[in-house]
Amino acid sequence: MYLMVPIFRCLQRKLFLWGILIFATLLYTINIIVIITEDEDITSNKANKLSDNLQEINYLINTSNCRIPEDDPFNDEIIVFLENEVTLTCSKYDLLTYIDKTNGAVTLNINKSLLGVYSSLPVQCCYSYIKRISYEIDDDNEIEFTDCIVFEDTVNLTFPYIRVNCYNFLTSVYTNVHATTLPLVKETNTSPNKNKFSVLLVGIDSMSKSNIRRTMPRTYQFAEEHFFKLRGYNKIGLNTFPNLMAILTGYNCDQLDQICNNSVRLNTCHFIWDHFRESKYVTAFAEDECILSTFNYHRPGFSVEPTDFYYRPYFLASETLKVQKFKSMTFCAGPEISGQRILNAAKDFAISFKDEPSFGLFWTNSFSHDDINMAAAMDVPTFKFLSDPHFMSALDNTIFIFFSDHGFRFGDIRFTHSGWLEERLPFIYIRLPKKFEKLYPDKYKNFLTNIERLTVPYDLFYTFQDILEMGDSNYKKYIGKGCPECLSIFSEVPENRSCEDAHIDSHWCTCEKHTYIDPNDHNVRLIGQFILGTVNKRIKHKAVGSLCSTYSLRRVRSAGISKPYVNHQNETVNHYLLTIETNPTAMFEATVEASFKNGKHYFQLLGGMGRVDMYRKVTWCIDDNDIKPYCYCTTTSLFGYLKNIIYKLLPFI
């Protein structure tokens, strides 16, 4: 009699857990069906094909070895993708708490005039510090909050990252996190060197020269009027990681794996901010959208905080608040726009250390990574940030770089000629201190010359070393092994610089013109099969590749051919640029060096290979960063995933 209750409860528990499992199976099955349906729609989308040849009239730069075409950002093949974005707000009310800096004191304050807006009942507030858990294995993704301490009106802060909670006797009425900079303990017998220029970088992910003009017109107009633009700036790698690491380390991805033990922790790399730190600069790094962050997305992150101010704990904490997603991105983190938090942190850092040498990198993904139109929602906030007189005056001794890593990389727009071009041409603006020209007239002259020369991320690595040497004649420069021949933008870049000279793989080079040809041509189909075979080999080379489908060629979607030239083996060849579509549905883009003679052919893949469809939903089964961009998870891997869930549930069933 008494045994019936526990047995009945056990049966209930089993049924409940099996119910969850069945429900999860149905969800995943439905999701796979939806994904397949969505994928099939790729073949009949609104995009014009790459084979639609465009008349190239204007050029961003026109040098002897590089002519980069300048497309109209609003041309006919692009305009079909443009949408009017709605204005988004994260809170109905102004923020209840804020940080103030007066006379060297940093305080957290309550805006008492808003208490009645948030609650008709009495409200009490408390604050906690946000700390990185340094003793955890996954310490770059773990945070903890100290006990919440009640305060009235205002409280002095001794830690840079704070969570605040305000509540009445029924419920919480307001929760937010704040970030600030606090004075650092300085070494004795050191005085600021007035010849040391500070460096501040503010970056927007996936933003081309054309798209900032389309989606952020006020920001674009201000930048055009107040900053210099490097017209020939070309990316050197697939995504954010290689393009930022070229700037920060001078290495390419292959070298990073060998030199930095890239699979363990990134602290083993010697970053440019380490150079600045060793030269007594204050350093900072911040990035939002933590799941996609440059050094943590399928990468190991940092075991030790890499800079003096490392904002990852703050942004992790912000994403524990109520999040509002827009186009799959975290637009709102609590009552504030996530991208606005980056801009606020950059401004606070610049103003706080305007009288000390500093180096800061502030990077935002949250309003630009997944949608080509979404940045429109941040145009006004970004314009206000750049035009803020307090911010601008803090840059009197700062070299300010406002830039991106690449253009938009996925979706229908990438199947157009303009989309292909934009993906390789990120925007970059630079502001120099007024005294720079007077102090370094030759460097300033070279800089103006380089505005219309081919430039790359590696050049910024050398530029930062040039800046360090300006402040310290004893600074020892390092050769960036990714491009030993690259130069500071304050040294004249040769007029005849080519993509090969700048270590830009042919696949990413925008200097080379392609004539678009019939994608059904026999030779083109052979090259398409070669690209397909390369993709399948890369997948099968890894043990986890068994979770991915083996592709077959559905069609060559578009094809282009370069003019003939003689390669290093003294053979006459062409470069073929192809986009192929596969079964199951994926889109791959590659550049292949090819020659056809006497019924024989020679193929060689040049540089990277890009996947241009939105693949996040179909690569969920794999974490390997090397093959994730090529994978399409199989039905077998789905059941394997569910099998793992069952094994995890078995102890409880």
XYZ file of C-alpha atoms in Angstrom:
653
model
C 0.000 0.000 0.000
C 2.673 2.491 1.016
C 4.893 1.463 -1.919
C 2.278 2.500 -4.468
C 2.854 6.247 -4.017
C 6.619 6.248 -4.765
C 6.083 3.790 -7.645
C 3.313 5.986 -9.034
C 5.496 9.079 -8.642
C 8.376 7.274 -10.354
C 6.085 6.397 -13.283
C 4.903 9.990 -13.408
C 8.498 11.186 -13.538
C 9.401 8.720 -16.290
C 6.385 9.740 -18.347
C 7.214 13.408 -17.824
C 10.841 12.971 -18.939
C 9.874 10.830 -21.917
C 7.313 13.485 -22.814
C 10.032 16.123 -22.796
C 12.211 13.911 -24.986
C 9.417 13.262 -27.514
C 8.548 16.956 -27.572
C 12.211 17.870 -28.169
C 12.383 15.313 -31.000
C 9.314 16.835 -32.649
C 10.741 20.336 -32.311
C 14.053 19.365 -33.915
C 12.287 17.437 -36.694
C 10.029 20.403 -37.457
C 13.041 22.709 -37.380
C 14.929 20.521 -39.873
C 11.888 20.494 -42.205
C 11.606 24.275 -41.960
C 15.329 24.679 -42.646
C 15.138 22.428 -45.709
C 12.092 24.347 -46.975
C 13.860 27.650 -46.415
C 16.991 26.342 -48.139
C 15.073 25.309 -51.239
C 13.802 28.884 -51.506
C 17.390 30.050 -52.035
C 17.219 28.877 -55.632
C 14.378 31.280 -56.462
C 15.212 34.415 -54.508
C 15.016 38.060 -55.563
C 18.771 38.483 -56.027
C 20.258 39.284 -59.377
C 22.983 36.840 -60.289
C 26.686 37.615 -60.402
C 26.490 36.960 -64.121
C 24.637 40.280 -64.518
C 27.664 42.291 -65.618
C 27.779 45.849 -64.311
C 29.373 48.792 -66.042
C 32.312 49.909 -63.952
C 32.946 53.617 -64.383
C 34.160 55.135 -61.114
C 36.999 53.810 -58.987
C 37.734 54.018 -55.277
C 41.419 53.873 -56.169
C 43.052 53.710 -59.579
C 46.720 52.730 -59.385
C 48.942 50.832 -61.777
C 48.270 47.432 -60.155
C 44.927 48.030 -58.457
C 41.690 49.521 -59.736
C 38.882 49.043 -57.232
C 35.468 49.869 -58.731
C 33.166 52.201 -56.822
C 29.597 50.957 -57.073
C 26.576 53.144 -56.544
C 25.316 52.061 -53.076
C 21.743 52.452 -54.357
C 22.062 50.695 -57.709
C 19.246 48.576 -59.111
C 20.562 45.213 -57.914
C 21.004 46.480 -54.331
C 17.896 48.567 -53.841
C 15.610 45.508 -53.750
C 17.230 44.505 -50.445
C 16.729 47.818 -48.667
C 14.046 48.119 -46.010
C 12.857 50.902 -43.752
C 13.838 49.895 -40.237
C 11.574 50.682 -37.329
C 12.812 52.776 -34.427
C 13.463 50.499 -31.469
C 13.386 51.416 -27.793
C 14.558 49.282 -24.891
C 12.682 51.017 -22.076
C 9.626 53.240 -21.719
C 11.420 55.329 -19.107
C 14.743 57.054 -18.603
C 17.328 55.095 -16.622
C 16.714 55.113 -12.887
C 20.428 54.889 -12.024
C 23.540 56.469 -13.469
C 27.261 56.907 -12.804
C 28.776 60.297 -12.114
C 32.407 61.408 -12.023
C 33.123 64.586 -10.075
C 36.396 65.749 -8.525
C 37.995 62.337 -8.967
C 35.149 60.469 -7.240
C 33.155 57.818 -9.122
C 29.625 57.384 -7.760
C 26.517 55.343 -8.493
C 23.412 57.506 -8.195
C 19.635 57.114 -8.107
C 17.572 59.577 -10.132
C 15.018 60.194 -7.398
C 12.769 62.204 -9.712
C 11.975 58.950 -11.560
C 11.082 56.777 -8.557
C 7.388 57.608 -8.900
C 7.518 56.669 -12.573
C 8.826 53.189 -11.798
C 6.604 52.464 -8.786
C 3.797 54.039 -6.776
C 5.112 52.122 -3.771
C 8.312 52.907 -1.820
C 11.437 51.709 -3.655
C 14.776 50.541 -2.297
C 17.931 49.955 -4.365
C 21.005 47.790 -3.870
C 24.165 47.240 -5.892
C 26.505 44.297 -6.534
C 29.905 44.134 -8.165
C 30.280 41.978 -11.288
C 33.380 39.812 -11.139
C 35.085 37.346 -13.447
C 35.353 33.856 -11.931
C 39.071 33.273 -12.386
C 39.150 29.810 -10.825
C 36.751 28.205 -13.330
C 37.960 26.258 -16.379
C 35.704 28.367 -18.594
C 36.695 31.561 -16.800
C 36.214 33.827 -19.831
C 32.500 32.988 -19.857
C 31.758 32.893 -16.126
C 30.829 35.759 -13.820
C 29.564 36.139 -10.281
C 27.779 38.890 -8.373
C 28.759 39.989 -4.896
C 26.103 40.379 -2.198
C 23.678 43.189 -2.972
C 24.328 46.198 -0.719
C 21.482 48.623 -0.060
C 22.284 52.295 -0.667
C 20.470 55.623 -0.468
C 20.807 58.233 -3.215
C 24.512 57.746 -3.983
C 27.487 55.494 -3.234
C 31.208 55.627 -4.064
C 32.394 52.838 -6.361
C 35.592 50.831 -6.011
C 35.006 48.352 -8.867
C 34.326 49.104 -12.560
C 31.330 46.825 -13.257
C 28.114 47.059 -11.222
C 24.661 45.510 -11.195
C 21.875 47.484 -9.523
C 18.442 46.230 -8.483
C 15.568 48.428 -7.297
C 12.405 46.941 -5.822
C 9.305 47.600 -3.772
C 7.900 45.124 -1.264
C 6.092 43.257 -4.065
C 8.565 42.981 -6.932
C 11.673 44.228 -8.671
C 10.936 47.379 -10.661
C 14.341 48.072 -12.235
C 17.521 46.114 -12.923
C 20.527 47.321 -14.856
C 24.299 47.020 -15.112
C 26.821 49.843 -15.404
C 30.451 50.056 -16.484
C 32.948 52.737 -15.621
C 36.672 53.341 -15.509
C 38.485 53.866 -12.232
C 41.904 55.457 -11.738
C 44.712 52.928 -12.053
C 47.509 52.642 -9.511
C 50.472 54.211 -11.290
C 54.104 53.298 -10.981
C 56.155 55.816 -9.043
C 58.606 58.167 -10.732
C 56.714 58.094 -14.029
C 55.317 61.158 -15.753
C 53.117 61.312 -18.844
C 54.980 61.772 -22.122
C 53.192 64.486 -24.072
C 54.619 63.114 -27.309
C 52.744 59.850 -26.827
C 49.609 59.751 -28.951
C 46.728 57.683 -27.627
C 44.884 55.271 -29.921
C 41.144 54.628 -29.881
C 39.449 52.153 -32.216
C 35.671 51.846 -32.484
C 34.490 49.085 -34.799
C 31.177 47.967 -36.289
C 31.030 44.384 -37.511
C 30.090 43.544 -41.132
C 29.819 47.129 -42.405
C 31.014 47.960 -45.908
C 31.934 51.358 -47.301
C 28.623 51.398 -49.171
C 26.385 50.063 -46.417
C 27.365 52.688 -43.850
C 26.295 55.251 -46.434
C 22.963 53.498 -47.024
C 21.953 52.605 -43.490
C 23.690 55.260 -41.375
C 23.500 58.460 -43.457
C 23.983 60.911 -40.562
C 26.967 58.951 -39.250
C 28.377 58.681 -42.769
C 27.992 62.397 -43.457
C 29.708 63.365 -40.197
C 32.591 60.957 -40.833
C 33.028 62.231 -44.399
C 33.209 65.834 -43.194
C 35.433 65.365 -40.132
C 37.627 62.304 -40.753
C 39.898 60.881 -43.453
C 38.792 57.768 -45.360
C 41.150 55.073 -46.637
C 39.473 54.483 -49.990
C 41.478 51.366 -50.903
C 41.154 49.445 -47.622
C 40.602 45.741 -48.486
C 40.010 42.854 -46.080
C 42.521 39.973 -45.968
C 40.481 37.082 -44.531
C 37.077 35.460 -44.318
C 35.546 36.879 -41.147
C 36.241 39.039 -38.104
C 38.962 36.900 -36.540
C 41.612 36.983 -39.314
C 40.979 40.639 -40.111
C 41.223 41.813 -36.496
C 44.137 39.521 -35.668
C 46.084 40.956 -38.614
C 45.656 44.360 -36.941
C 46.342 43.165 -33.406
C 49.172 40.652 -33.976
C 50.444 40.980 -37.561
C 49.837 37.247 -38.096
C 47.576 35.330 -40.456
C 45.463 32.425 -39.206
C 47.930 29.678 -40.153
C 50.691 31.466 -38.241
C 48.419 32.014 -35.241
C 47.885 28.260 -34.953
C 51.647 27.659 -35.004
C 52.937 30.601 -32.970
C 50.175 31.271 -30.458
C 48.905 27.759 -29.723
C 45.581 29.149 -30.871
C 43.595 26.107 -29.705
C 44.469 26.605 -26.019
C 44.214 30.213 -24.816
C 44.855 33.403 -26.722
C 47.032 34.912 -23.999
C 49.949 33.065 -25.608
C 49.705 35.513 -28.532
C 51.541 38.817 -28.224
C 48.871 41.402 -29.033
C 49.547 45.007 -29.962
C 47.829 46.069 -26.718
C 50.614 44.200 -24.891
C 53.112 46.471 -26.658
C 51.152 49.525 -25.521
C 50.829 48.204 -21.981
C 54.589 47.619 -21.809
C 55.038 51.242 -22.915
C 52.934 52.445 -19.938
C 49.683 52.982 -21.830
C 46.295 52.280 -20.225
C 44.566 49.573 -22.297
C 40.970 48.490 -22.859
C 38.979 45.978 -24.892
C 35.193 45.681 -25.124
C 32.847 43.673 -27.354
C 29.109 43.051 -27.207
C 26.977 40.068 -28.341
C 29.086 37.745 -26.207
C 28.112 34.515 -27.958
C 29.598 35.856 -31.215
C 32.593 37.656 -29.764
C 35.791 37.525 -31.786
C 37.908 35.604 -29.299
C 35.211 33.322 -27.839
C 33.036 32.157 -30.742
C 34.364 28.594 -31.112
C 37.656 29.929 -29.780
C 39.263 29.574 -26.336
C 39.187 33.197 -25.153
C 41.578 34.532 -22.520
C 42.717 32.821 -19.333
C 43.931 36.161 -17.957
C 42.290 39.510 -18.616
C 44.229 40.822 -21.636
C 43.850 44.559 -20.967
C 43.616 46.903 -17.975
C 39.898 47.325 -18.618
C 38.342 44.140 -19.996
C 34.591 44.609 -20.420
C 33.529 41.027 -21.112
C 32.195 40.444 -17.547
C 30.092 43.599 -17.911
C 28.600 42.490 -21.242
C 28.007 38.947 -19.972
C 26.110 40.510 -17.060
C 24.130 42.766 -19.403
C 22.888 39.683 -21.245
C 21.527 38.193 -18.003
C 19.003 41.044 -17.991
C 15.801 41.005 -20.008
C 16.975 40.696 -23.605
C 15.090 41.883 -26.681
C 16.197 40.176 -29.877
C 15.884 41.852 -33.259
C 16.809 39.936 -36.414
C 18.268 37.259 -34.072
C 20.673 39.743 -32.434
C 20.662 41.122 -28.876
C 19.576 44.662 -29.666
C 18.396 45.419 -26.133
C 20.278 44.176 -23.079
C 18.053 45.269 -20.235
C 16.892 48.885 -20.516
C 19.764 49.901 -22.821
C 20.733 49.230 -26.438
C 23.660 46.820 -26.478
C 25.531 48.808 -29.129
C 24.953 51.978 -27.122
C 26.716 50.332 -24.181
C 29.812 49.923 -26.393
C 29.708 53.563 -27.463
C 29.217 54.724 -23.875
C 32.174 52.633 -22.709
C 34.394 54.026 -25.481
C 33.433 57.606 -24.637
C 33.960 57.096 -20.902
C 37.379 55.521 -21.527
C 38.493 58.312 -23.877
C 37.362 61.091 -21.542
C 38.716 59.422 -18.393
C 42.215 59.018 -19.840
C 42.402 62.051 -22.121
C 45.494 63.236 -20.239
C 47.229 59.834 -20.192
C 48.463 57.646 -23.058
C 45.882 54.957 -23.766
C 44.942 52.258 -26.260
C 41.357 51.034 -26.528
C 39.430 48.759 -28.891
C 35.628 48.859 -28.668
C 33.754 46.507 -30.995
C 30.035 46.034 -31.618
C 28.324 43.111 -33.363
C 24.793 43.522 -32.072
C 23.201 45.757 -34.706
C 25.017 44.845 -37.912
C 26.093 41.194 -38.004
C 22.929 39.393 -39.114
C 20.974 41.909 -41.185
C 22.078 44.424 -43.788
C 19.428 46.997 -42.810
C 19.505 46.737 -39.026
C 22.279 49.316 -38.548
C 19.767 52.030 -39.477
C 18.392 51.737 -35.946
C 21.787 52.881 -34.602
C 22.446 55.754 -36.995
C 21.315 58.544 -34.661
C 23.020 57.133 -31.518
C 26.288 56.656 -33.436
C 26.092 60.141 -34.928
C 25.492 61.615 -31.462
C 28.446 59.633 -30.110
C 30.829 60.884 -32.802
C 29.639 64.486 -32.664
C 29.555 64.773 -28.861
C 31.775 67.805 -28.102
C 33.016 66.271 -24.820
C 34.088 63.146 -26.684
C 35.676 65.025 -29.570
C 37.637 67.322 -27.253
C 38.952 64.246 -25.409
C 40.566 63.148 -28.700
C 42.931 66.125 -28.935
C 45.901 63.807 -28.378
C 44.323 60.661 -29.826
C 44.511 58.923 -33.192
C 40.919 57.768 -33.634
C 39.994 54.927 -36.002
C 36.343 54.226 -36.839
C 36.179 51.089 -38.964
C 34.873 47.622 -39.803
C 36.312 44.188 -40.540
C 34.446 43.306 -43.749
C 31.100 43.855 -45.437
C 27.963 41.725 -45.176
C 28.878 38.088 -45.764
C 25.645 36.107 -46.107
C 22.326 35.881 -47.875
C 20.778 36.995 -51.131
C 22.729 40.224 -51.424
C 25.932 38.188 -51.659
C 24.745 36.698 -54.946
C 25.034 40.100 -56.633
C 28.118 41.785 -58.049
C 27.759 44.667 -55.591
C 27.400 42.246 -52.682
C 30.571 40.433 -53.745
C 32.479 43.724 -53.897
C 31.087 45.162 -50.658
C 31.907 42.049 -48.638
C 35.603 42.689 -49.304
C 35.596 46.458 -48.698
C 34.974 47.451 -45.068
C 34.724 51.131 -44.207
C 37.522 52.874 -42.326
C 37.811 56.500 -41.169
C 40.743 58.041 -39.308
C 40.999 61.256 -37.301
C 44.434 62.657 -36.484
C 45.213 65.187 -33.741
C 45.601 68.735 -35.069
C 49.227 68.876 -33.945
C 50.160 65.720 -35.872
C 50.801 67.571 -39.141
C 53.056 70.104 -37.402
C 55.048 67.477 -35.498
C 55.374 64.980 -38.358
C 54.891 66.764 -41.711
C 56.421 63.926 -43.760
C 54.300 61.277 -42.072
C 51.217 63.433 -42.581
C 52.018 63.851 -46.278
C 52.478 60.083 -46.666
C 49.177 59.500 -44.903
C 47.336 61.763 -47.366
C 48.963 59.925 -50.262
C 47.884 56.556 -48.852
C 44.222 57.582 -48.822
C 44.102 56.531 -52.484
C 46.415 53.520 -52.262
C 45.675 49.854 -51.587
C 45.777 49.315 -47.801
C 45.099 46.325 -45.550
C 44.662 45.420 -41.852
C 48.353 44.488 -41.594
C 49.194 48.142 -42.262
C 47.420 49.137 -39.051
C 49.634 46.750 -37.068
C 52.691 48.638 -38.364
C 50.937 51.972 -37.820
C 50.490 51.243 -34.123
C 54.163 50.367 -33.816
C 54.986 53.622 -35.578
C 52.896 55.463 -32.965
C 54.719 53.665 -30.151
C 58.065 54.664 -31.654
C 56.943 58.313 -31.868
C 56.523 58.303 -28.088
C 59.574 56.196 -27.304
C 62.607 56.173 -29.581
C 63.838 53.029 -27.813
C 60.765 51.025 -28.817
C 61.757 47.929 -30.777
C 59.537 47.254 -33.783
C 58.353 43.748 -34.661
C 57.951 42.351 -38.149
C 54.400 41.173 -38.753
C 54.883 37.728 -40.252
C 51.510 37.819 -41.998
C 52.858 40.559 -44.252
C 56.538 41.421 -43.719
C 56.376 43.935 -46.594
C 53.394 45.890 -45.255
C 53.800 49.445 -43.988
C 52.538 51.987 -41.518
C 49.973 54.320 -43.061
C 52.461 57.078 -42.144
C 54.961 55.590 -44.621
C 54.200 55.946 -48.307
C 52.575 52.820 -49.736
C 54.021 52.113 -53.219
C 51.835 53.292 -56.100
C 52.244 49.921 -57.799
C 51.229 47.851 -54.752
C 49.266 44.757 -55.745
C 47.140 42.333 -53.763
C 50.040 39.899 -53.801
C 52.333 42.588 -52.343
C 49.811 43.252 -49.547
C 49.300 39.522 -48.871
C 45.656 39.585 -49.945
C 44.676 36.192 -51.336
C 43.279 36.405 -54.864
C 39.880 35.330 -53.571
C 39.543 38.483 -51.442
C 41.234 40.856 -53.897
C 39.042 43.583 -55.418
C 41.775 44.902 -57.720
C 41.246 42.163 -60.279
C 38.393 42.480 -62.754
C 36.396 39.400 -63.758
C 34.390 39.014 -66.947
C 31.293 36.990 -66.220
C 30.836 33.852 -68.296
C 28.267 31.108 -68.850
C 28.013 29.049 -65.631
C 26.974 26.019 -67.717
C 30.232 26.010 -69.690
C 31.925 22.582 -69.570
C 35.182 23.907 -68.105
C 33.293 25.935 -65.527
C 31.420 22.793 -64.442
C 34.762 20.994 -64.024
C 35.987 23.784 -61.748
C 32.698 23.609 -59.839
C 33.279 19.896 -59.238
C 36.817 20.687 -58.056
C 35.480 23.205 -55.512
C 32.858 20.696 -54.380
C 35.505 18.011 -53.910
C 37.638 20.423 -51.887
C 34.710 21.154 -49.546
C 33.953 17.461 -49.025
C 37.632 16.659 -48.383
C 37.895 19.388 -45.757
C 34.882 17.985 -43.950
C 35.989 14.350 -44.062
C 39.518 15.264 -42.965
C 38.162 15.808 -39.436
C 36.736 13.032 -37.284
C 33.688 15.141 -36.431
C 33.077 15.525 -40.152
C 30.981 12.353 -39.981
C 28.230 14.539 -38.506
C 28.099 16.548 -41.750
C 26.497 15.718 -45.086
C 28.490 14.874 -48.202
C 27.593 17.452 -50.840
C 26.740 16.943 -54.490
C 26.760 19.719 -57.077
C 23.351 21.142 -57.914
C 24.619 23.884 -60.203
C 27.215 26.571 -60.747
C 25.287 29.670 -59.845
C 27.695 32.228 -61.320
C 31.142 32.315 -62.891
C 33.718 34.946 -63.769
C 37.116 34.816 -65.437
C 40.151 37.095 -65.155
C 42.405 38.109 -68.007
C 45.195 35.565 -68.743
C 48.486 36.008 -66.943
C 51.708 34.087 -66.277
C 51.937 32.468 -62.832
C 55.008 31.639 -60.723
C 55.483 28.372 -62.644
C 55.703 30.385 -65.889
C 52.372 28.986 -67.081
C 49.593 31.005 -68.692
C 46.508 30.700 -66.496
C 43.234 32.411 -65.597
C 41.549 33.027 -62.288
C 37.972 31.731 -62.151
C 35.580 33.122 -59.552
C 32.687 30.708 -58.956
C 29.666 30.469 -56.716
C 28.328 26.920 -56.512
C 25.064 25.603 -55.112
C 24.952 22.118 -53.595
C 22.662 19.379 -52.365
C 21.827 19.670 -49.495
C 21.497 23.389 -50.064
C 24.601 25.431 -49.376
C 26.397 28.149 -51.325
C 30.174 28.265 -51.634
C 32.315 30.892 -53.315
C 35.909 30.287 -54.373
C 38.624 31.547 -56.691
C 40.531 28.909 -58.647
C 43.644 29.245 -60.778
C 43.057 27.113 -63.869
C 44.508 26.223 -67.243
C 43.157 23.919 -69.954
C 45.573 22.462 -72.502
C 45.365 19.478 -74.837
C 42.421 17.974 -72.997
C 44.164 18.290 -69.631
C 43.430 20.734 -66.864
C 45.213 22.211 -63.866
C 43.314 23.611 -60.845
C 44.547 25.317 -57.683
C 42.391 26.917 -55.016
C 43.565 30.466 -54.300
C 43.252 31.608 -50.711
C 40.127 31.163 -48.652
C 36.768 29.784 -49.624
C 33.607 31.476 -48.396
C 30.169 30.147 -47.592
C 27.636 32.783 -48.547
C 24.320 31.310 -47.394
C 23.060 31.759 -43.833
C 24.312 28.530 -42.298
C 23.977 28.931 -38.533
C 20.766 26.862 -38.341
C 22.242 23.888 -40.190
C 25.613 23.641 -38.414
C 24.307 23.236 -34.857
C 25.780 19.717 -34.537
C 29.415 20.818 -34.702
C 31.717 23.182 -32.813
C 34.931 22.667 -34.778
C 35.805 26.131 -36.076
C 37.763 24.747 -39.048
C 34.872 22.921 -40.676
C 31.771 24.563 -39.188
C 31.506 26.961 -42.169
C 31.359 23.958 -44.509
C 29.032 21.651 -42.586
C 25.391 20.737 -43.139
C 24.317 18.562 -40.209
C 22.874 15.206 -41.207
C 19.694 13.532 -39.993
C 21.990 10.967 -38.370
C 23.681 13.720 -36.384
C 20.236 14.882 -35.255
C 19.498 11.462 -33.796
C 22.995 11.370 -32.328
C 22.259 14.671 -30.644
C 18.982 13.304 -29.248
C 20.797 10.116 -28.207
C 23.128 12.232 -26.069
C 20.098 13.853 -24.454
C 18.702 10.394 -23.633
C 21.994 9.313 -22.045
C 21.988 12.462 -19.938
C 18.416 11.802 -18.833
C 18.866 8.083 -18.090
C 20.161 8.590 -14.516
C 16.949 10.459 -13.729
C 14.542 8.017 -15.394
